[in-house]
Structure formats: C-alpha cells, structure tokens
Short mmCIF file of C-alpha atoms in Angstrom, two decimals:
data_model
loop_
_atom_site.label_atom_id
_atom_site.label_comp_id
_atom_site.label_asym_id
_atom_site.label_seq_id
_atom_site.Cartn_x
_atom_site.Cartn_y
_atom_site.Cartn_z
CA UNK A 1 104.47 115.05 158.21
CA UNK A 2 103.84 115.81 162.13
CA UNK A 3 105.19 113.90 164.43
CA UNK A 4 102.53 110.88 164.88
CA UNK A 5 99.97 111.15 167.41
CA UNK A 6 101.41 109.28 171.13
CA UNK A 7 99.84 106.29 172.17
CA UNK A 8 99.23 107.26 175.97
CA UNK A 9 96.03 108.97 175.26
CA UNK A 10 94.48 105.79 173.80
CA UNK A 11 92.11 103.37 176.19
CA UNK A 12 94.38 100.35 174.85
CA UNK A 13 97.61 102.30 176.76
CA UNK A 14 95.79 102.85 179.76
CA UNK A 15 94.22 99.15 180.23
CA UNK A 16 96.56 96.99 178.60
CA UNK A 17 98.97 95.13 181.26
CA UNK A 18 102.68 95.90 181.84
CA UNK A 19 104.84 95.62 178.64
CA UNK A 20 108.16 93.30 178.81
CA UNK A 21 111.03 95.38 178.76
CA UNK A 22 112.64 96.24 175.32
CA UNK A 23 116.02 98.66 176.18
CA UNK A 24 117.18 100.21 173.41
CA UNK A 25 120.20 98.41 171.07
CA UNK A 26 123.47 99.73 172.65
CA UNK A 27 125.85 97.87 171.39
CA UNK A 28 126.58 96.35 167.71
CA UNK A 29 124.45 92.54 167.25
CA UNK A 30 124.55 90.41 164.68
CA UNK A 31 121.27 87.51 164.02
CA UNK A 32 120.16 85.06 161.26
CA UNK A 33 117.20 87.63 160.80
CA UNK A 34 116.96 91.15 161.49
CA UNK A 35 113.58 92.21 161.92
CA UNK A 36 112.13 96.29 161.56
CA UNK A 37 109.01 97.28 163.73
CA UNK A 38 107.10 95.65 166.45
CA UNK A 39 104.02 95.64 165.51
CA UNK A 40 101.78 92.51 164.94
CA UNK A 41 103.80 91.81 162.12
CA UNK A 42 107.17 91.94 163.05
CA UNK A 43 106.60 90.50 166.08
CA UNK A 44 104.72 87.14 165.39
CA UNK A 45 107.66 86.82 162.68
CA UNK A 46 110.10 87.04 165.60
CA UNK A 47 108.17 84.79 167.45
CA UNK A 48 107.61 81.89 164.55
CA UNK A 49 111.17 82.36 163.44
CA UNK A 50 112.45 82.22 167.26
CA UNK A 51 110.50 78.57 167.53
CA UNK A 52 111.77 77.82 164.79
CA UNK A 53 115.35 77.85 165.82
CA UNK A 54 116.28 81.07 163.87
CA UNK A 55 118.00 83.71 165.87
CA UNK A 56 116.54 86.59 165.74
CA UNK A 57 116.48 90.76 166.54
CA UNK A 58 113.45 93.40 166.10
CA UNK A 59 114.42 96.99 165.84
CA UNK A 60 111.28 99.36 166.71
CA UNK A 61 111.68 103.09 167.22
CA UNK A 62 109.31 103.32 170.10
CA UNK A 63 107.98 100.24 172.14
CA UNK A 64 106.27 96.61 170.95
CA UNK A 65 102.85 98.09 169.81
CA UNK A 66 103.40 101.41 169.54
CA UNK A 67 101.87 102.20 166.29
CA UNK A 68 98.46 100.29 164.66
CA UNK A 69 98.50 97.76 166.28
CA UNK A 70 98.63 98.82 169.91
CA UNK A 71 95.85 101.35 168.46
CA UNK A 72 93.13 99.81 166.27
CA UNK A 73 89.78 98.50 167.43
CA UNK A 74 90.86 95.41 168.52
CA UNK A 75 88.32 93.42 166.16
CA UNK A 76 89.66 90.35 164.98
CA UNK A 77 87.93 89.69 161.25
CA UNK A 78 89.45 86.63 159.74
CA UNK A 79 89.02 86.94 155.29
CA UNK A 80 90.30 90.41 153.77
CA UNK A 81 87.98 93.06 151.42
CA UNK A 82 87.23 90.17 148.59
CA UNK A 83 84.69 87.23 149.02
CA UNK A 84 85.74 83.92 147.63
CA UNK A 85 84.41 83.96 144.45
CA UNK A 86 86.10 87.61 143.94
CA UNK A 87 90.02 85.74 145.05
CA UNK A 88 89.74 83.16 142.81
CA UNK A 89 88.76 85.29 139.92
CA UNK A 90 91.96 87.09 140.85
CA UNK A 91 94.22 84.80 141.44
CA UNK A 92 92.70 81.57 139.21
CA UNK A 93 91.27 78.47 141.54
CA UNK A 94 93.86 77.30 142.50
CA UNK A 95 95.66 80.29 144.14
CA UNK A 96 92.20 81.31 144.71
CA UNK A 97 91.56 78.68 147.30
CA UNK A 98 94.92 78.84 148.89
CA UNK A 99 94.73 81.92 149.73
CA UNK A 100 91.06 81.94 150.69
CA UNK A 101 92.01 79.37 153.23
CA UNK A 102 94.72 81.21 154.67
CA UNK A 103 92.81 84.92 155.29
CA UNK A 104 89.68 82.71 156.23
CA UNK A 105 91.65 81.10 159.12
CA UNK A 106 93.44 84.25 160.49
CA UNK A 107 91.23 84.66 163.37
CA UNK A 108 92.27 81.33 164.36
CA UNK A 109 95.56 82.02 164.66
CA UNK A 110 94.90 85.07 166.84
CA UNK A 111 93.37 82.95 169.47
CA UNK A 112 95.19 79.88 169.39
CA UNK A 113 98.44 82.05 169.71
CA UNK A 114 96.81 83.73 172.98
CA UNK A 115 95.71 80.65 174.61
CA UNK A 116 98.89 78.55 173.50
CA UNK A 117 100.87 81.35 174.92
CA UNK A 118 98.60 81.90 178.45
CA UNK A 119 98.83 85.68 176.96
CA UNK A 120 97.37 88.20 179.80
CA UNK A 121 94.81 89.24 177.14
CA UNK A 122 91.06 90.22 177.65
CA UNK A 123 89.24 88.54 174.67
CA UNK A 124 85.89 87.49 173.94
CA UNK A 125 84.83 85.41 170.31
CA UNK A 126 81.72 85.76 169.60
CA UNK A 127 81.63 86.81 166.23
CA UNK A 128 81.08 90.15 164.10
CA UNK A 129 78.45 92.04 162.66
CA UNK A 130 78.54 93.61 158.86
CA UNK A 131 75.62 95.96 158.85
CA UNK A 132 74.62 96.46 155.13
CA UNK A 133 73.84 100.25 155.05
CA UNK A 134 71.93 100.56 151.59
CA UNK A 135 69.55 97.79 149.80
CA UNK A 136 72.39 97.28 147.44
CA UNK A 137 74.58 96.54 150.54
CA UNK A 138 71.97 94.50 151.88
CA UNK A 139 72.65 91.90 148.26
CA UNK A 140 75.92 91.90 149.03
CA UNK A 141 76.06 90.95 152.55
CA UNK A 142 73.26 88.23 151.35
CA UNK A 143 75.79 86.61 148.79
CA UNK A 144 78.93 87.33 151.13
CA UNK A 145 76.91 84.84 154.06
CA UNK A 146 76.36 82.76 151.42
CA UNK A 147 79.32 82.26 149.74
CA UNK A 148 81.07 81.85 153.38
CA UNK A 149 78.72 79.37 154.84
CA UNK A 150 79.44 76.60 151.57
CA UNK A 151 82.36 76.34 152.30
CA UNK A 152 81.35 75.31 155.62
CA UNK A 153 82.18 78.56 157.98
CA UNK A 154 79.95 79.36 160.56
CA UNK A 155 78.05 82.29 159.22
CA UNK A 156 74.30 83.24 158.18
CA UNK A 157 72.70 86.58 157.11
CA UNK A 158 70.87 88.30 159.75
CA UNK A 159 67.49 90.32 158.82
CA UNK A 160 66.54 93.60 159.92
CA UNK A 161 64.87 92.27 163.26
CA UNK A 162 67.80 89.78 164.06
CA UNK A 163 70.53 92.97 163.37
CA UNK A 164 68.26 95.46 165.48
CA UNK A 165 68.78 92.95 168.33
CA UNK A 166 72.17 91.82 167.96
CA UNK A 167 73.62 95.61 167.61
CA UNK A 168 70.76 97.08 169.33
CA UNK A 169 70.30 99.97 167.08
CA UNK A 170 67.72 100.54 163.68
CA UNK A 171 70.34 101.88 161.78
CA UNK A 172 70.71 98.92 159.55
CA UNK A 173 68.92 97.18 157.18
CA UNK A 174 70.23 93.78 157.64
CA UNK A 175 73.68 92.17 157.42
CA UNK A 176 75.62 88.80 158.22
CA UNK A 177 77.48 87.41 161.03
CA UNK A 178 80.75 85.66 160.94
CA UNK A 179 81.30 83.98 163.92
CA UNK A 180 84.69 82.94 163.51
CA UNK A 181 85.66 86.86 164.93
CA UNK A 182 85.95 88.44 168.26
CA UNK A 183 88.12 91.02 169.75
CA UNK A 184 91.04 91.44 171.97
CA UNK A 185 92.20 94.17 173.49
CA UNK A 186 94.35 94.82 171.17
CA UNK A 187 97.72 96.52 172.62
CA UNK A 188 97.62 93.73 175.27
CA UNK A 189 98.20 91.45 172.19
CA UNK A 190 100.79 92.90 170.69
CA UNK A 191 102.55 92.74 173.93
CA UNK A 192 101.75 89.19 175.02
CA UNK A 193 103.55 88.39 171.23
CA UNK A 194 106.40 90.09 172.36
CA UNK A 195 106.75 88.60 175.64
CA UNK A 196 105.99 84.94 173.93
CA UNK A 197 108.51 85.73 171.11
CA UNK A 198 111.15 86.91 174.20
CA UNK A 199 110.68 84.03 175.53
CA UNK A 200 111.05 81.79 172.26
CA UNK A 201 114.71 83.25 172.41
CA UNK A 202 114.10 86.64 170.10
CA UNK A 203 115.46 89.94 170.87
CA UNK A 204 113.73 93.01 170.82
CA UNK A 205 114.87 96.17 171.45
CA UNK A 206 112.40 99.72 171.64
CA UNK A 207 113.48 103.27 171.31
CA UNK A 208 115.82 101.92 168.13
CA UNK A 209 114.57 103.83 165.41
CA UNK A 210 116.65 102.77 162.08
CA UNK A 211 118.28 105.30 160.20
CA UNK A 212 119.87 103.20 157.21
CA UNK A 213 119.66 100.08 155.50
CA UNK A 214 122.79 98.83 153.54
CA UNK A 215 124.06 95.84 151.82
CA UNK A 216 127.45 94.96 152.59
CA UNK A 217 128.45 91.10 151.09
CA UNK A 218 126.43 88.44 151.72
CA UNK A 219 124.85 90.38 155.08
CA UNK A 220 122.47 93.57 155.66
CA UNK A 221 124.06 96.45 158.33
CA UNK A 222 121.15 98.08 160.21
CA UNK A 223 121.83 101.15 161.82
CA UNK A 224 120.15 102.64 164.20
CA UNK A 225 119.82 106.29 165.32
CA UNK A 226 121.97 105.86 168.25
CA UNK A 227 125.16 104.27 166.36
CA UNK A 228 124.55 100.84 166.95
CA UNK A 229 124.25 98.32 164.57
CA UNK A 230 122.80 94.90 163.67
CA UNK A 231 124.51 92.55 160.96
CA UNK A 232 121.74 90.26 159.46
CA UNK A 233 122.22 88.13 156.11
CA UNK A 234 118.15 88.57 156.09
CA UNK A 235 116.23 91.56 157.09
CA UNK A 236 112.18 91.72 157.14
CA UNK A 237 110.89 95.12 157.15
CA UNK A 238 107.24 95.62 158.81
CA UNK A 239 106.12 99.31 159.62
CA UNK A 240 102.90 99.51 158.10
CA UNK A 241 101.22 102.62 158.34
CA UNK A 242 104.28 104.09 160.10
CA UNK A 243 106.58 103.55 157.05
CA UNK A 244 109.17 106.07 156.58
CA UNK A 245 112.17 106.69 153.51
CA UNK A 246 114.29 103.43 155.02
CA UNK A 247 113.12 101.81 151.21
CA UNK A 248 113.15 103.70 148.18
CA UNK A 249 109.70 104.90 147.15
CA UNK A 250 107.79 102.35 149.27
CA UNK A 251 106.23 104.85 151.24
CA UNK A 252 104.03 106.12 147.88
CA UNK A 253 102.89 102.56 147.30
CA UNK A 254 100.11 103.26 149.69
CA UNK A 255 97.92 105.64 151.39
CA UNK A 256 98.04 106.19 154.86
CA UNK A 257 94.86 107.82 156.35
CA UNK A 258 94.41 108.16 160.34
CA UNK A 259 91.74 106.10 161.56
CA UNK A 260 89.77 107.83 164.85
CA UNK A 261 88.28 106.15 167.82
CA UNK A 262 86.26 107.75 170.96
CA UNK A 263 85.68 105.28 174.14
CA UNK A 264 82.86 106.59 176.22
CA UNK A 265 82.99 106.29 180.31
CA UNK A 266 81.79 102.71 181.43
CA UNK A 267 78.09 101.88 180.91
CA UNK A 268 75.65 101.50 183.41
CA UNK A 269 74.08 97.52 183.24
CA UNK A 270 71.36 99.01 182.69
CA UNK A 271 72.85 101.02 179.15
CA UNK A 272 75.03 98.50 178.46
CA UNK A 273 72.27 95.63 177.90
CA UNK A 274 71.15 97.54 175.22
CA UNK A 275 74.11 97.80 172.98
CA UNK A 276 75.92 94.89 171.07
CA UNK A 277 73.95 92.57 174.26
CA UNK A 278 75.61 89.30 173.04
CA UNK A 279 79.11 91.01 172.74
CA UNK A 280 80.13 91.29 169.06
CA UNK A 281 82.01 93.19 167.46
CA UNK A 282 80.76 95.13 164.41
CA UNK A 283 81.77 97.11 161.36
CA UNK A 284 79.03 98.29 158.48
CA UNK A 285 79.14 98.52 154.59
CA UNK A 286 80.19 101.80 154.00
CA UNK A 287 83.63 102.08 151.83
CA UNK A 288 84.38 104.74 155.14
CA UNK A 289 82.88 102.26 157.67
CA UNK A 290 81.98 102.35 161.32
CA UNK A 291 83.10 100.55 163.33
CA UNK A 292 82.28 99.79 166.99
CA UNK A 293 81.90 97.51 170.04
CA UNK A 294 81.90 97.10 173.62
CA UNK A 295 85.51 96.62 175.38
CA UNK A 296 86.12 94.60 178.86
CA UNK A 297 85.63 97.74 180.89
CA UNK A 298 81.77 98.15 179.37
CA UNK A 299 82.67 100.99 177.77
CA UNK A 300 81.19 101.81 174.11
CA UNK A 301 84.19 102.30 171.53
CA UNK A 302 82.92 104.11 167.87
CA UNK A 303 85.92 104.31 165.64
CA UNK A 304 86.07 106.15 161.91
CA UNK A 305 88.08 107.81 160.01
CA UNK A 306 89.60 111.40 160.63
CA UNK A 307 91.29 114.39 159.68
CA UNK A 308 94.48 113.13 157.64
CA UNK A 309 96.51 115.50 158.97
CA UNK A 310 97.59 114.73 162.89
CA UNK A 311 94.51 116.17 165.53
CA UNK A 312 94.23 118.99 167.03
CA UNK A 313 92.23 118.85 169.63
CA UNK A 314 89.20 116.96 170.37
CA UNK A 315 87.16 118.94 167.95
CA UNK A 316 88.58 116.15 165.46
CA UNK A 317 86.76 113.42 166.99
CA UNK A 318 83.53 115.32 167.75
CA UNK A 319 81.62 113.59 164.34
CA UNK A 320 82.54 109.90 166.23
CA UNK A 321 80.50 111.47 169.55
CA UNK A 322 77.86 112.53 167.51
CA UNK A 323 77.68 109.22 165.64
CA UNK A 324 76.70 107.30 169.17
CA UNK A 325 74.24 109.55 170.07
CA UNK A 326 72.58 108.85 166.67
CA UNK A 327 72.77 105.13 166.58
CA UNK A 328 72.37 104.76 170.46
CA UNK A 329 69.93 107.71 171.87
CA UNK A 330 70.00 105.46 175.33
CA UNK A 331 73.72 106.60 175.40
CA UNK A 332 73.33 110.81 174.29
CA UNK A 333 75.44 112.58 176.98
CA UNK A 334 77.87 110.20 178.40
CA UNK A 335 81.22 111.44 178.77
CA UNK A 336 84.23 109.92 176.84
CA UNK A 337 87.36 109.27 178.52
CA UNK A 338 89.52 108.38 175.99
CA UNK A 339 89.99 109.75 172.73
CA UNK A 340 92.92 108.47 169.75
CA UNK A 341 93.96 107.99 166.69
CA UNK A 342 96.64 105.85 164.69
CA UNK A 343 97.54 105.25 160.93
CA UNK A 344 96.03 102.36 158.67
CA UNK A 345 98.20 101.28 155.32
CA UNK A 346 95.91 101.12 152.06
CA UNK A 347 97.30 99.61 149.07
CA UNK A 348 95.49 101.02 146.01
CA UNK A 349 94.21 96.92 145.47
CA UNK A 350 93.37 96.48 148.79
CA UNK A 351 95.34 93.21 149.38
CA UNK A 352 98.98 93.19 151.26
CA UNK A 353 101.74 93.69 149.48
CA UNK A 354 104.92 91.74 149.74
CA UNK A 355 108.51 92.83 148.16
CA UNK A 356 111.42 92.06 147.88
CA UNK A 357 113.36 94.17 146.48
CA UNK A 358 116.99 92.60 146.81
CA UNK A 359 117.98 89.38 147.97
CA UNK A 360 117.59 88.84 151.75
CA UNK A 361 115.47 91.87 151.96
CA UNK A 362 111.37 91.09 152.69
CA UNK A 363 108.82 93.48 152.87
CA UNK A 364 105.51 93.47 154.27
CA UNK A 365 103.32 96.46 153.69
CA UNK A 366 98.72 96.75 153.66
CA UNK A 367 97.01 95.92 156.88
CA UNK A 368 93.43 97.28 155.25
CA UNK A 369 92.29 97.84 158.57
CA UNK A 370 92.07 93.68 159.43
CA UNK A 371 95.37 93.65 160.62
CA UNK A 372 94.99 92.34 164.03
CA UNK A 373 94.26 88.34 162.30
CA UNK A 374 96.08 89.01 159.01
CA UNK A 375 99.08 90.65 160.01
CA UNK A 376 99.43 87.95 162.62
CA UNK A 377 99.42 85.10 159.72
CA UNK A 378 101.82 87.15 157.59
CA UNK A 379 103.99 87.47 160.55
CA UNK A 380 103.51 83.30 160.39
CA UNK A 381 103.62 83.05 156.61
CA UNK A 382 107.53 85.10 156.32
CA UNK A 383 108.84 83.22 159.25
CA UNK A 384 108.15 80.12 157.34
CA UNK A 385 109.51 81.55 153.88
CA UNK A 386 112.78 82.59 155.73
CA UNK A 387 113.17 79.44 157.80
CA UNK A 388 113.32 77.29 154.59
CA UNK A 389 113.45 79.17 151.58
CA UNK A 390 110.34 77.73 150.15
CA UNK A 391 108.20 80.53 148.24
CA UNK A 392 104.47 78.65 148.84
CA UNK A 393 104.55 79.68 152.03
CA UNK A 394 104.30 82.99 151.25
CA UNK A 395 99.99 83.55 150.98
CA UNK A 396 100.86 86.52 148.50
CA UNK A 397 102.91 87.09 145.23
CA UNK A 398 106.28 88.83 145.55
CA UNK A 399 105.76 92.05 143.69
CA UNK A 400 107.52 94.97 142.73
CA UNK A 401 107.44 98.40 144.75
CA UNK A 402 105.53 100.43 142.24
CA UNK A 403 104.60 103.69 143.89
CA UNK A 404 100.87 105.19 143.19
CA UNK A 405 101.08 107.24 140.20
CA UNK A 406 100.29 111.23 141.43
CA UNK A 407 100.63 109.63 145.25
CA UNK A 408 100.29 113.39 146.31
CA UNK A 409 97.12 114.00 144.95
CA UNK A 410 96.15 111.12 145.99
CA UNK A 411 96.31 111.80 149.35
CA UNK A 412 94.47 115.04 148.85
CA UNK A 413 91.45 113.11 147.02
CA UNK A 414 91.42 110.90 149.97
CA UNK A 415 91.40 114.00 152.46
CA UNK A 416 88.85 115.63 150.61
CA UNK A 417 86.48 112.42 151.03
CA UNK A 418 87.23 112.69 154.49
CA UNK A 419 86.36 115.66 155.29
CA UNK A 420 82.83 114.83 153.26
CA UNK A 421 82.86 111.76 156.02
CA UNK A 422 83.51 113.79 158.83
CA UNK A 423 80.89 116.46 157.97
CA UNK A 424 77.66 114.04 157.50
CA UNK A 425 79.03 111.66 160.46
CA UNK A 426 80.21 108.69 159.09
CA UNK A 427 77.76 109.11 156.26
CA UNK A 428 75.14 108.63 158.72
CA UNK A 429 73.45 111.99 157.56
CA UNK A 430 73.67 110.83 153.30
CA UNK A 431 72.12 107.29 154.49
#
C-alpha cells in the first residue's frame, strides 16, 4: 500500500495547539506495560495505567495523533452501530446491559477527561443529529429515540420541520437527537491525552515505528526501527486503521477504507446562521453516511468516504464539494482551505475486537468510525484489565484473530461501492 496520506494538510494540524514533545526511543527501556500507537487508544491506556501506578511506554511511528484520530471529524457519538435491544439480543441481558452502559457513557468520558485534565481543547456538547435518509430510515431513527430515551438518555425524534431547522437543510426526512454528543477538535484531544498521560508519569516516544514483536521468558522485546528496544512483561497493541504485519494475519481481520473530509473557508455570520444554527454535530442514515458540522473557526466540514487507494489530487474530494453545495445552496462557491483524508478500521461485525493472542499480549482493533468516545473507554477499559487482572473489565469478549475469508476481494467489493458513492455524491443523487 502507499505510503499513508500526511497529516499537515488536514484543518485539525493546522488549528490544533502545540503538541508535547515525544523524541524518538534512543536507548533500550524496560516498563510494566509497553504500549504500540498513540492514538486515542493507546494513549488514554497510558494515561489510566500511568494513574494507576503502572509504569508505562507508548511506541508510535510518527507523533501522538498522527493517524485517525488526529484526523476524523471530531464528533463525539457515545453507543456504537447496534441499539439496545439489538446488544442484548447479541450478547443475552445481561452482557447486553453491561455493555450498553459502557458505549452509552463514552461521550462522558471524553469530556470529563478534558475538563478533569484543563485540556487546551475547543469543544462544544450540544448533541448530534441522525438524519434518516429514506422512510424506512425514518422507522428506525423513530425506534432508535425511543429505545434510548427509556432508559432515561436525553434524546427525542425530531420531525421533518424540527431537522430542517436544526441542520438547516431539506435534505432529510426526519431523524433523532442524542444530546449526550458534541465535538472536539479532535487532534487537540489526542494531544491534551498525551500531555495528561506525560504528566501521570507515562512515556511516550514519536518517530519509533516497531519493527518486531518477540517473546523472550516471562517479558515481550519491542524493537524499534532504529535499534532500540523496550522490555515489557505486557504489551497492548493499538494501531487501528494504521495496522501493519507486527501480528500475524490481524491486518485481514478488517477493512480499512479512507474516510474524506473538505473544510470550507470561514463563514460569513450571516452563512453561518443558517447551517447546524444551534451547533450540532450530525451524521445521516446511509450505510456510506455523511457526515458534517461546523468547527470553532466557523468553517463548514462535510466528510465521506473516498477513493480506497491514497488521493491524488483534489479531484478525490471534489464529490464532498459538490455535496455542500447540494445540501447548503447559501454556501455554492466558497472556497475550501483544507482538504484530508485518514483510515477508519471496520470489523466485518461492526463491534471492536479485542485479542489476545498470547499471554501478556492485548489487542485492540475496530473504531467503526465512533472512535473519538469509544476508543477513549477502551483505552479506560485495558488499563483496568492490565492493572488487576480482572477480565469484567474488559466491555468486549476476548476473541480469536480470524482474518476475513477472501480479505482481498473484499477490499475490492468495498472499493467498487465506493466508487458508486463517490459518483452519485454521497448517494445524494440515488436519494
């Protein structure tokens, strides 16, 4: 594959405060924990296991936030793809319930962790926005309110009037609101975990790409490409979309698509109190979904999926332009300033997957595109499994790796949906 997109050209890298610094590992470290990438993740395990008295080191190849999570929207959706009713029919009522507490409280944890922390991070919770596309979408985002607000969550379906003013577009036929969301920006977050897990007593080092992952004894030896090493008896791995060959075969246990996202110049007041007025942030129904809101510099972000391959120019984000003109004619013609991309980790049952494979060796792997909030809690969830050894802390089942059968073609079924998605607009031209 092509060497990933950078992360400079993204509106996040341009507006996001200074990052702590990270040098790279340069000589051999030993820790209780060893922890690879610096993403959400990694990091808020670093930080939970670091206030928890654990010593710990995160390896990343670049810099804390470098790959999704410095990227993404920067919506903060607490739950996951499945209502209630649909978790506990997976996982029985009990489990069912456990787990639906923990996703429905991940948005929590986002916040409290940035005020706790005083993290220099623009933020704003006031909820988000499911458009339902389609009448059948409309049903679901009826029962979806529904099923939310019983068990006491502050959320209520929104009719076709209420959505038009909310979003300020007629693109929708209706949808709910879950104000328990909001967004960050999200690159800022990443690196106000880093700076709070730094200061909890974790080490992080950047530009410390690992090259191998061996047992040795009782311990783990981690080296990285420039000959150092860290000696861990417990090593978490956490790269997400950007996962490599470190694991056998983990790689092909999901699909990793690019997900696209245009930021138009700052809108005028008078523009601007037209669009998402009240400030939320907003996704729709479609299985390739929009997704969009307004950041702290007023400018209009539309984010979608691309080309799976790497871009090429800014041809490849063209259908995203075209999409805002559609849904907001007050905003046809404004310039964009910033244009970017990053990778998103789909497991084939949408939920996250967690492994471990051999003793002392955790792995976290799914984001599903809600990663700012959940990834945050997993980061919570393993610090607590590794701190005492107790398995119900863990929100998930351990599974095994089992790569997607034909993972190859799948990636070319997925491409060729894509470029469907890309050629109609988001599906705005099949709606």
């Amino acid at each position: 594959m092509a060497e990933p997109f950078p992360l400079a050209p993204s509106l996040w890298h341009a507006t996001a405060p200074s990052a702590a610094p990270t040098p790279p590992l340069a000589a051999d470290a030993s820790a209780d924990v060893c922890v690879i990438g610096a993403g959400y993740a990694g990091l808020s395990t670093a930080l939970h296991l670091a206030e928890a008295g654990v010593s710990v080191i995160v390896l990343e190849a670049h810099e804390p936030g470098w790959g999704g999570s410095g990227r993404n929207g920067g919506q903060v959706i607490p739950g996951i793809k499945y209502d209630p009713s649909e978790i506990a029919a997976k996982f029985g009522p009990t489990a069912g319930e456990a787990l639906t507490r923990f996703v429905g409280s991940t948005a929590d944890l986002v916040f409290d962790l940035i005020a706790r922390h005083g993290m220099d991070v623009p933020h704003k919770r006031t909820g988000w926005i499911q458009g339902a596309h389609t009448p059948a979408m409309l049903e679901t985002v009826k029962r979806r309110a529904a099923e939310w607000r019983a068990r006491g969550v502050d959320a209520e379906y929104l009719d076709s009037d209420s959505v038009a003013r909310l979003l300020g577009t007629e693109r929708y036929l209706g949808g709910w609101i879950d104000r328990r969301a909001g967004g960050v920006q999200p690159l800022a977050y990443a690196r106000g975990l880093a700076k709070a897990a730094l200061k909890a007593g974790a080490t992080i080092h950047g530009k410390s790409p690992v090259v191998s992952l061996k047992r040795q004894g009782a311990s783990w030896i981690i080296h990285t490409a420039q000959g150092a090493s860290v000696t861990a008896p417990r090593v978490v791995v956490a790269t997400n979309g950007y996962t490599g060959d470190l694991i056998p075969k983990l790689r092909q246990t999901v699909i990793r698509p690019n997900t696209f996202i245009v930021a138009t110049e700052p809108l005028s007041d008078n523009i601007a109190c037209t669009i998402l007025p009240e400030g939320q942030v907003t996704s729709d129904t479609r299985q390739l979904l929009l997704y969009f809101r307004k950041d702290h510099t007023n400018r209009l972000l539309m984010g979608g999926r691309g080309p799976f391959r790497e871009p090429k120019g800014a041809s490849d984000w063209a259908h995203l332009e075209r999409v805002i003109g559609k849904m907001y004619p007050q905003a046809k013609g404004i310039g964009f300033d910033h244009r970017w991309c990053g990778r998103v980790a789909l497991t084939r049952d949408f939920l996250p997957h967690l492994h471990e494979p051999e003793p002392g060796l955790l792995v976290d792997i799914g984001c599903m595109g809600r990663g700012v909030g959940l990834q945050s809690a997993m980061g919570k969830a393993m610090a607590e499994y590794l701190a005492s050894g107790d398995r119900s802390r863990l929100p998930f089942p351990l599974v095994p790796i089992k790569p997607l059968p034909l993972h190859a073609l799948n990636e070319l079924y997925v491409s060729a949906i894509i470029s469907w998605y890309r050629l109609t607009d988001g599906g705005m031209k099949a709606a």
